[in-house]
Amino acid sequence: MTLTMIERKNSSKLLLSVQNLKIQYRKKNEYIEAVEDVSFNIDRGKVVALVGESGSGKTTTALAIPNLLPANAIIKEGVILYKGKNLIQATHEELRAIRGKEIGMVFQDPTSFLDPLMRVGDQVAEVIVKHESIKKKEAILKAKNILEKMRVTEPERIYYYYPHQLSGGMAQRVVIGMAIACQPSLLIADEPTSNLDLTVQAQILNLLKALNHELGMSILLISHDLGVVSGIADRVVIMYAGRIMEEGDVHSIFKNPRHPYTRALLVASELGEDMVKQQNDFPSDLLSSSSGCCYRHKCPYVMERCKENPIEILLDQDSRVYCWLYSNES
Amino acid sequence: MIWRFIIKRVALSFITVLTVVLLSFMIIKLAPGDPAVLLAGAGATPEYLKAVREAYGLNLPITQQLTIYLTSVLTGNLGHSITYSRTVIDVILGRLIPTVLLATTSSIIAIAGGIFLGLFSAAKPNSLRDELINISSLVLFSIPVFWLGLFMILAFAVNIPLFPTGGMASTTPPTGLYAILDVVWHMVLPVATLSAVFFGIYARLTRGGLLQALSMNYSVAARAKGLSEREILYHHALRNSLLPIISLAGTQINLIIGALVLVENIFSWPGLGTLIVQGFLHRDYPLTTGLLIFFAIITALMNLFADILNAIVDPRIRSSVGE
Amino acid sequence: MKVSNSPLLSVKELVKYFPVKRSMFSRSVKFLKAVDGVSFEVWQGENIAIVGESGCGKTTLGRMLCGIIPPTKGTIEYEGEPMSKVDKKQFVSVVQPIFQDPYSALNPVMNVRQILSKPFKLHDIDFNDETLCSLLEQVGLSPPRSFLKRYPHQLSGGQRQRIVIARALALNPKLAVCDEPVSGLDPTVQILILNLLRKFQQMYRTTYLIISHDIRLVKSICQRTMVMYLGKIVEVGPTGDVLQRPFHPYTKSLLQSFPSRDPDDTSWVDNPPIFGDVPSAIDPPSGCGFRTRCPLAVEECALKNPTLTTCGPNHYVACHVVLDGLKVGGSH
């Protein structure tokens, strides 16, 4: 279906390609769809943002890439091609070799992602020892070096701190250090600045941007905040209820949003007054009926055709939207 | 500073022990009957009773009696045992080694075995081996100690005479290295009984702690680093799940003492557990209160040890008590 | 719109120190100076915002204003009456809290009916399911009857926040202290909650004191803005002035850190205005608290405590360097 897009890409530039991903969660004997027919690409050196609200499946999609999904999640369909290799079919050993080495991960609420009983520097050194055949001593030196690159003040001292002694911003620098210690080609950052202060958020995003520019690291940024996205992303993928609504260049998403949901998100991100009239805030999972556009219950432009599943509509060079409003344009 | 923490804990333990000493003094004072009559015998003359009172300081005001009692306890003088006509300290020390041998061996086996089985269980949750370990742990800690002890004797000493029914050594003990083996041979059943009870608790606690630790975000981060489940288990989850186990081990010492008394009596083990029962049977108040104080000190020390160990393992405890 | 002669809320020299216990044997007890000498007034109908980052004392301040924690020093007056003298029952109809994290704000073992009937019972006001249903409808939960029997865990984040608002506004208080009322909610839900707050203001003339780090929220609902840093007010003035012509270097940095929402203007990421974290409120820097991160800091800043001084109409700033600059500028 979306293979057209992949073919268009120069394959040497392509780092990651997610194709027709479908993921379900098992709850007792029920199956809940979390991600449905999600496809997108990440080129080398690019920052791609997956944007959506809670229940949109953005985090599930991100965790599926290095296969870190919880045990009750099942990948029903799809291909995750990383440097030409399908990660869904990779063995445990192959995945472990890729995690931390090829794909690094950064999370929301960084302090909880650090082992409370281990010195933070050792947690950075741990990943180096794991993937690079060097001695512990060298790994410690390297870890201190990385902390310094993460702009941790006094890395020599902070190395020996325990997680509870760090502020949120400092903990996030350590977690980013852990993620990039082995210079991965892809960094997945799941809401990396969500609970941080504004000034700290700007610093952390600046750091991520520097990693992208200086090391050419590709970043998959997961966020609910279009503001954060505007400052760092090259491409934006908008998700709602487990499906992609729209994808495009950051400029086209912000300057020329097509999908009604993208527009609603943009207005909401300004907290402006000219909000499109909205219905109740039902949790989106209640509405993910098996057919039809999942946004039609909230959409101000809803029409009869929306009961059918929207198809992918390619708009221009490389943006696409899943909305019947644009069926004539293609 | 860890030292400040230790000093604080030692002070608290000291207060605990002091409270027990005070309570034991009160128990003696509240016990029915005149201790002087007890000492002098039923048919003693009033003059003799008076002499006894003066000799033992029973005529002094109660506060003065308390100070004397406290100072003597603090200097290690727990009085004279009536049945053994030796100092209580001597009697206790004479019986100490068998008890320490039994208690430490059982505790080590219970904790080490429990942690090992917990690890084994948590490595493959909900597998057959996990279920088997779970069920047997549950069964083990639901069985009363005395029943298990008697069962052990009937099964492995009477019906299948592999081990002796009781005691710590054969009536004619062998010499040299064989003496040690003889004691070990006698220890098997009581140690098995005592550790079986606590084994289950540690196994379940370890399993629960490990599974929780494995579901924490830091384990997710460890997976994202490329560590294997085994590495996560040993490098991160185990240490984190040890914290509640250490605390439990410290607070369980009194339960162990309770079980110890039963097990020693079932297996006629010549330790403090049999001694305290004899003390009660012969109304040997100095001996029983002495043992009470002694057990209180042991309990306080073990709790202290557990707290210090916890502070060593957990940096959050250390820094909460001072920079 | 001044209805009475005294302000709705008047705060004078408010201080809150939390003792930080170091250990049993250390003699020197240190204090976390959460709020360190804050004075301001709120008039009926004039929404006020308290802006700042975590650790600036804004949440502590909100809690003191709601009578949840007592101040260490200073006075809080409602309509000219010291808070301690306001009758407890009456107090609830003067101030109501709407706090962050609606999940912990609601008792998990009480259903919506029980939660909403509490304020009525407290005041011996007659109510029935109809009353509660109309309240639910006002906060946009429909059909209302289906919500009465639900428990907090059966509601979404936005629905929980609506219940919190319904409970707070049930007795239509004069002042609602909202601590981060929309943070943690999805963007499209945030706007619904904001609209709800606006609606209530029009209907019941409730005044809001909004505690937030979210400048968008402040801009859209508050007439006056106070900026706090390390327990002190560093700048206060009409929202438009403070946000468009900020004087204090901290206000400037805060505004510069705010995401532009414009992919062509990424200066907020590319040149973060300040580095490092907020210093500890246990050992704050001498003089001006911001001087350790301030791009304008001079020697004087470490020696003298800056005080709020007028820098425009109703606009006050606490910064030596800026004020000196104004004097020089003014003499020309």
Tab-separated table of C-alpha atoms in Angstrom, chain A residues 269-273, chain C residues 47 49 51 194 198 210 212-225 238-244 255 258-261:
chain	number	residue	atom	x	y	z
A	269	SER	CA	-1.493	23.848	20.917
A	270	GLU	CA	-1.968	27.606	20.863
A	271	LEU	CA	-4.759	27.349	23.424
A	272	GLY	CA	-6.403	29.891	21.172
A	273	GLU	CA	-9.992	30.986	21.430
C	47	ASN	CA	-7.754	36.933	37.066
C	49	ALA	CA	-1.493	34.316	37.123
C	51	VAL	CA	4.105	31.905	36.683
C	194	LEU	CA	-10.047	26.255	29.444
C	198	ARG	CA	-14.157	30.850	30.910
C	210	ILE	CA	-4.009	30.536	38.025
C	212	SER	CA	0.958	27.612	35.951
C	213	HIS	CA	4.121	27.335	33.962
C	214	ASP	CA	2.018	27.452	30.832
C	215	ILE	CA	2.225	30.892	29.276
C	216	ARG	CA	-0.498	30.089	26.718
C	217	LEU	CA	-3.008	29.529	29.495
C	218	VAL	CA	-1.951	32.677	31.301
C	219	LYS	CA	-2.179	34.735	28.152
C	220	SER	CA	-5.675	33.562	27.372
C	221	ILE	CA	-7.354	33.967	30.734
C	222	CYS	CA	-5.416	36.244	33.119
C	223	GLN	CA	-5.355	40.018	33.259
C	224	ARG	CA	-2.402	40.262	35.597
C	225	THR	CA	0.722	38.124	35.812
C	238	PRO	CA	-0.616	43.507	33.371
C	239	THR	CA	-0.347	40.214	31.439
C	240	GLY	CA	0.089	41.912	28.096
C	241	ASP	CA	2.948	44.076	29.353
C	242	VAL	CA	4.722	41.294	31.209
C	243	LEU	CA	4.533	38.890	28.292
C	244	GLN	CA	5.276	41.396	25.541
C	255	LEU	CA	9.434	33.601	27.493
C	258	PHE	CA	8.621	28.933	25.242
C	259	PRO	CA	8.091	26.793	22.118
C	260	SER	CA	7.385	29.045	19.165
C	261	ARG	CA	5.073	26.617	17.336
